[in-house]
């Protein structure tokens, strides 16, 4: 097989495998493998109509068009097999753990570090199935808010956990729930840590929800010192870590799921 000749088709296959969950790629491969005439408009429409997700329909349509235009001699079975192989490779790469540092603040030239806002947006934008974002404070985060709304629009199950302004005992000045915005409150699941579930010391002081993290699809975990505020994401000195693959993203996700299940975290309705 001449890779250069089929470069456009291979690139479309790679993009699809990188951006779409493995089980959905398998469904697409199954539909393509049943194609009998690659030049048939009916066959193309049949494959696309078998897909429920609107954005995936567009990607598969582009793949099909590239296939017909650039590599029409390539059999449906070969394209289907290439999709499956590429998806399994992409899945393995996602599951293999990688760790990188994330930083906001004064730069040095010694170690290149990711920016905090870029890392958080990466987690939100990569989510395909589920996303959890946790923060103590929420303030002036329009870019993050829009990314969360876009995630809900593409079918991601979005959960946001923030400090309850009423339970913070004056530790925060902003209404975190209000700062999320009406669209997030309507489209995402928003949780707080109710006062009744918090421990307190001998003087009656309660703990705070001080976690800052984001988890996408149990595979990408961002832990940071930065709150969801414009200053924390862009101006403060903040340090975090971005973890892809391995067991940690899934473990943290499961921990929060059980906190919700045990009602330690309560959904705002």
Tab-separated table of C-alpha atoms in Angstrom, residues 1-261:
chain	number	residue	atom	x	y	z
A	1	UNK	CA	0.000	0.000	0.000
A	2	UNK	CA	1.354	3.420	-1.022
A	3	UNK	CA	0.997	5.472	2.163
A	4	UNK	CA	1.655	8.760	0.344
A	5	UNK	CA	-1.107	8.039	-2.160
A	6	UNK	CA	-3.571	7.244	0.612
A	7	UNK	CA	-2.336	9.977	2.976
A	8	UNK	CA	-5.606	11.946	2.960
A	9	UNK	CA	-7.688	8.869	3.773
A	10	UNK	CA	-5.292	7.737	6.493
A	11	UNK	CA	-5.388	11.214	8.036
A	12	UNK	CA	-9.203	11.185	8.169
A	13	UNK	CA	-9.110	7.745	9.791
A	14	UNK	CA	-6.591	8.975	12.374
A	15	UNK	CA	-8.672	12.055	13.223
A	16	UNK	CA	-11.821	9.977	13.664
A	17	UNK	CA	-10.046	7.433	15.880
A	18	UNK	CA	-8.424	10.167	17.991
A	19	UNK	CA	-11.597	12.156	18.608
A	20	UNK	CA	-14.294	9.489	18.901
A	21	UNK	CA	-14.731	6.791	21.608
A	22	UNK	CA	-13.566	3.346	20.543
A	23	UNK	CA	-17.040	1.741	20.659
A	24	UNK	CA	-18.465	4.384	18.318
A	25	UNK	CA	-15.571	3.902	15.889
A	26	UNK	CA	-16.337	0.166	15.942
A	27	UNK	CA	-19.959	0.908	14.980
A	28	UNK	CA	-18.807	3.100	12.100
A	29	UNK	CA	-16.345	0.426	10.959
A	30	UNK	CA	-19.105	-2.181	11.029
A	31	UNK	CA	-21.346	0.002	8.860
A	32	UNK	CA	-18.541	0.784	6.389
A	33	UNK	CA	-17.560	-2.886	6.170
A	34	UNK	CA	-21.032	-3.665	4.801
A	35	UNK	CA	-20.772	-1.159	1.937
A	36	UNK	CA	-20.994	-2.855	-1.479
A	37	UNK	CA	-20.533	0.173	-3.756
A	38	UNK	CA	-18.251	2.974	-2.538
A	39	UNK	CA	-19.506	5.313	-5.286
A	40	UNK	CA	-23.159	4.915	-4.347
A	41	UNK	CA	-24.823	7.968	-2.799
A	42	UNK	CA	-27.352	5.587	-1.231
A	43	UNK	CA	-24.571	3.591	0.471
A	44	UNK	CA	-23.023	6.811	1.825
A	45	UNK	CA	-26.393	8.007	3.151
A	46	UNK	CA	-27.083	4.595	4.667
A	47	UNK	CA	-23.812	4.635	6.634
A	48	UNK	CA	-24.354	8.197	7.883
A	49	UNK	CA	-28.004	7.610	8.826
A	50	UNK	CA	-26.920	4.715	11.065
A	51	UNK	CA	-25.092	7.219	13.303
A	52	UNK	CA	-26.988	9.077	16.042
A	53	UNK	CA	-24.479	11.836	16.906
A	54	UNK	CA	-24.712	14.902	14.626
A	55	UNK	CA	-21.025	15.851	14.862
A	56	UNK	CA	-19.984	12.244	14.161
A	57	UNK	CA	-22.214	12.174	11.061
A	58	UNK	CA	-20.227	15.101	9.687
A	59	UNK	CA	-16.880	13.420	10.408
A	60	UNK	CA	-17.951	10.151	8.791
A	61	UNK	CA	-19.291	12.047	5.780
A	62	UNK	CA	-15.897	13.710	5.376
A	63	UNK	CA	-14.170	10.330	5.702
A	64	UNK	CA	-16.474	8.808	3.101
A	65	UNK	CA	-15.925	11.706	0.670
A	66	UNK	CA	-12.138	11.515	1.072
A	67	UNK	CA	-12.268	7.773	0.510
A	68	UNK	CA	-14.309	8.136	-2.707
A	69	UNK	CA	-12.179	10.999	-4.025
A	70	UNK	CA	-8.628	9.962	-3.067
A	71	UNK	CA	-8.669	6.168	-2.614
A	72	UNK	CA	-11.700	4.694	-4.414
A	73	UNK	CA	-9.863	1.426	-5.053
A	74	UNK	CA	-9.534	0.748	-1.316
A	75	UNK	CA	-12.074	-1.875	-0.265
A	76	UNK	CA	-14.680	-1.260	2.466
A	77	UNK	CA	-13.144	-4.105	4.465
A	78	UNK	CA	-9.731	-2.406	4.363
A	79	UNK	CA	-11.145	0.939	5.514
A	80	UNK	CA	-13.094	-0.760	8.306
A	81	UNK	CA	-10.006	-2.663	9.473
A	82	UNK	CA	-7.900	0.517	9.367
A	83	UNK	CA	-10.511	2.290	11.504
A	84	UNK	CA	-10.516	-0.494	14.099
A	85	UNK	CA	-6.716	-0.678	14.241
A	86	UNK	CA	-6.392	3.099	14.543
A	87	UNK	CA	-9.055	3.243	17.269
A	88	UNK	CA	-7.359	0.523	19.318
A	89	UNK	CA	-4.013	2.298	18.986
A	90	UNK	CA	-5.566	5.611	20.049
A	91	UNK	CA	-7.263	3.905	22.993
A	92	UNK	CA	-3.972	2.346	24.116
A	93	UNK	CA	-2.233	5.717	23.909
A	94	UNK	CA	-4.991	7.348	25.965
A	95	UNK	CA	-4.813	4.635	28.593
A	96	UNK	CA	-1.029	4.760	28.914
A	97	UNK	CA	-0.313	7.165	31.761
A	98	UNK	CA	1.439	10.440	31.081
A	99	UNK	CA	1.975	13.282	33.569
A	100	UNK	CA	2.781	16.922	32.861
A	101	UNK	CA	3.132	19.998	35.062
A	102	UNK	CA	0.805	22.970	34.647
A	103	UNK	CA	1.721	26.490	35.720
A	104	UNK	CA	0.449	30.051	35.851
A	105	UNK	CA	2.826	32.820	36.916
A	106	UNK	CA	6.350	34.078	36.196
A	107	UNK	CA	8.138	31.991	33.575
A	108	UNK	CA	11.629	30.552	33.485
A	109	UNK	CA	13.350	29.141	30.432
A	110	UNK	CA	14.456	25.951	32.176
A	111	UNK	CA	11.307	23.825	31.999
A	112	UNK	CA	8.422	24.378	29.535
A	113	UNK	CA	5.120	24.235	31.428
A	114	UNK	CA	1.485	24.216	30.295
A	115	UNK	CA	-0.724	27.176	31.228
A	116	UNK	CA	-3.508	26.544	33.744
A	117	UNK	CA	-6.323	27.865	31.548
A	118	UNK	CA	-5.078	25.825	28.572
A	119	UNK	CA	-4.963	22.602	30.604
A	120	UNK	CA	-8.475	23.086	32.001
A	121	UNK	CA	-9.889	23.869	28.565
A	122	UNK	CA	-8.162	20.767	27.190
A	123	UNK	CA	-9.895	18.561	29.761
A	124	UNK	CA	-13.294	20.133	29.066
A	125	UNK	CA	-12.922	20.044	25.286
A	126	UNK	CA	-11.664	16.440	25.184
A	127	UNK	CA	-14.607	15.075	27.191
A	128	UNK	CA	-16.798	12.821	25.041
A	129	UNK	CA	-18.989	11.058	27.588
A	130	UNK	CA	-18.673	12.578	31.067
A	131	UNK	CA	-16.958	15.493	32.763
A	132	UNK	CA	-16.561	16.576	36.390
A	133	UNK	CA	-15.253	20.016	37.376
A	134	UNK	CA	-14.688	20.908	41.051
A	135	UNK	CA	-13.759	24.324	42.462
A	136	UNK	CA	-13.914	26.362	45.668
A	137	UNK	CA	-14.525	29.755	44.028
A	138	UNK	CA	-16.131	30.618	40.677
A	139	UNK	CA	-15.712	34.129	39.265
A	140	UNK	CA	-15.285	35.708	35.805
A	141	UNK	CA	-14.839	32.507	33.781
A	142	UNK	CA	-16.661	33.264	30.512
A	143	UNK	CA	-14.321	31.158	28.347
A	144	UNK	CA	-14.625	28.191	30.713
A	145	UNK	CA	-18.394	28.651	30.945
A	146	UNK	CA	-18.738	28.563	27.157
A	147	UNK	CA	-16.575	25.427	26.959
A	148	UNK	CA	-18.820	23.722	29.538
A	149	UNK	CA	-21.938	24.699	27.588
A	150	UNK	CA	-20.403	23.321	24.387
A	151	UNK	CA	-19.650	20.069	26.219
A	152	UNK	CA	-23.302	19.695	27.240
A	153	UNK	CA	-24.377	20.507	23.677
A	154	UNK	CA	-22.299	17.619	22.294
A	155	UNK	CA	-23.939	15.208	24.731
A	156	UNK	CA	-21.369	15.100	27.533
A	157	UNK	CA	-22.756	14.382	31.016
A	158	UNK	CA	-21.361	17.446	32.823
A	159	UNK	CA	-21.194	17.703	36.627
A	160	UNK	CA	-19.898	20.751	38.492
A	161	UNK	CA	-19.171	20.762	42.223
A	162	UNK	CA	-18.612	24.118	43.955
A	163	UNK	CA	-18.513	25.628	47.418
A	164	UNK	CA	-21.927	26.567	48.800
A	165	UNK	CA	-21.860	30.350	49.401
A	166	UNK	CA	-24.261	30.000	52.338
A	167	UNK	CA	-22.119	27.339	54.014
A	168	UNK	CA	-18.798	29.106	53.468
A	169	UNK	CA	-19.218	31.306	56.552
A	170	UNK	CA	-17.966	34.368	54.706
A	171	UNK	CA	-14.887	32.656	53.211
A	172	UNK	CA	-16.006	33.594	49.697
A	173	UNK	CA	-17.511	36.870	48.543
A	174	UNK	CA	-19.081	35.663	45.293
A	175	UNK	CA	-22.192	33.557	44.851
A	176	UNK	CA	-20.571	30.546	43.166
A	177	UNK	CA	-23.914	29.138	42.037
A	178	UNK	CA	-24.945	32.407	40.390
A	179	UNK	CA	-21.505	32.864	38.803
A	180	UNK	CA	-21.881	29.548	36.958
A	181	UNK	CA	-24.694	31.108	34.939
A	182	UNK	CA	-28.223	30.011	34.127
A	183	UNK	CA	-27.192	27.879	31.141
A	184	UNK	CA	-24.875	25.724	33.272
A	185	UNK	CA	-27.519	25.369	35.973
A	186	UNK	CA	-30.013	24.165	33.363
A	187	UNK	CA	-27.760	21.896	31.311
A	188	UNK	CA	-25.305	20.469	33.874
A	189	UNK	CA	-25.608	18.769	37.250
A	190	UNK	CA	-24.433	21.159	39.971
A	191	UNK	CA	-23.474	19.826	43.407
A	192	UNK	CA	-22.564	21.391	46.755
A	193	UNK	CA	-21.238	20.007	50.040
A	194	UNK	CA	-24.129	20.670	52.443
A	195	UNK	CA	-23.343	22.006	55.896
A	196	UNK	CA	-25.045	19.002	57.484
A	197	UNK	CA	-22.379	16.719	55.960
A	198	UNK	CA	-19.350	18.731	57.135
A	199	UNK	CA	-17.156	18.098	60.120
A	200	UNK	CA	-16.487	20.905	62.578
A	201	UNK	CA	-13.928	21.541	65.325
A	202	UNK	CA	-14.447	22.307	69.023
A	203	UNK	CA	-15.057	25.978	68.219
A	204	UNK	CA	-17.754	25.100	65.700
A	205	UNK	CA	-15.702	25.963	62.614
A	206	UNK	CA	-16.669	23.983	59.529
A	207	UNK	CA	-14.436	22.717	56.749
A	208	UNK	CA	-14.613	24.029	53.181
A	209	UNK	CA	-14.909	22.418	49.778
A	210	UNK	CA	-11.408	23.422	48.710
A	211	UNK	CA	-10.749	20.893	45.928
A	212	UNK	CA	-9.818	22.123	42.448
A	213	UNK	CA	-9.843	19.451	39.757
A	214	UNK	CA	-11.385	18.357	36.474
A	215	UNK	CA	-11.831	14.825	35.100
A	216	UNK	CA	-12.834	13.805	31.564
A	217	UNK	CA	-14.048	10.295	30.710
A	218	UNK	CA	-12.151	8.690	33.621
A	219	UNK	CA	-8.999	9.145	31.544
A	220	UNK	CA	-7.797	12.752	31.872
A	221	UNK	CA	-7.343	14.342	35.312
A	222	UNK	CA	-6.306	17.907	36.089
A	223	UNK	CA	-5.463	18.789	39.711
A	224	UNK	CA	-4.540	22.392	40.454
A	225	UNK	CA	-4.130	24.988	43.168
A	226	UNK	CA	-6.175	27.336	40.929
A	227	UNK	CA	-9.811	28.177	41.546
A	228	UNK	CA	-12.217	28.814	38.686
A	229	UNK	CA	-11.500	32.537	38.549
A	230	UNK	CA	-10.001	34.762	35.900
A	231	UNK	CA	-7.088	35.722	38.166
A	232	UNK	CA	-6.314	32.134	39.189
A	233	UNK	CA	-6.342	30.877	35.610
A	234	UNK	CA	-4.337	33.728	34.108
A	235	UNK	CA	-2.606	35.998	36.667
A	236	UNK	CA	-1.870	34.221	39.945
A	237	UNK	CA	1.048	31.926	40.704
A	238	UNK	CA	-0.610	28.501	40.506
A	239	UNK	CA	0.728	24.964	40.097
A	240	UNK	CA	-1.022	21.827	38.956
A	241	UNK	CA	-0.595	18.463	37.281
A	242	UNK	CA	-2.296	16.960	34.218
A	243	UNK	CA	-2.555	13.165	34.244
A	244	UNK	CA	-3.618	11.175	31.203
A	245	UNK	CA	-4.349	7.467	31.459
A	246	UNK	CA	-3.516	5.071	34.255
A	247	UNK	CA	-5.786	4.428	37.236
A	248	UNK	CA	-5.807	7.856	38.920
A	249	UNK	CA	-8.400	9.656	36.743
A	250	UNK	CA	-10.858	6.791	37.174
A	251	UNK	CA	-10.176	6.529	40.911
A	252	UNK	CA	-10.866	10.226	41.522
A	253	UNK	CA	-13.988	10.081	39.354
A	254	UNK	CA	-15.265	7.042	41.252
A	255	UNK	CA	-14.535	8.727	44.602
A	256	UNK	CA	-16.745	11.687	43.697
A	257	UNK	CA	-19.417	9.385	42.281
A	258	UNK	CA	-19.631	7.621	45.623
A	259	UNK	CA	-19.720	10.931	47.507
A	260	UNK	CA	-22.762	11.811	45.417
A	261	UNK	CA	-24.281	8.361	45.888
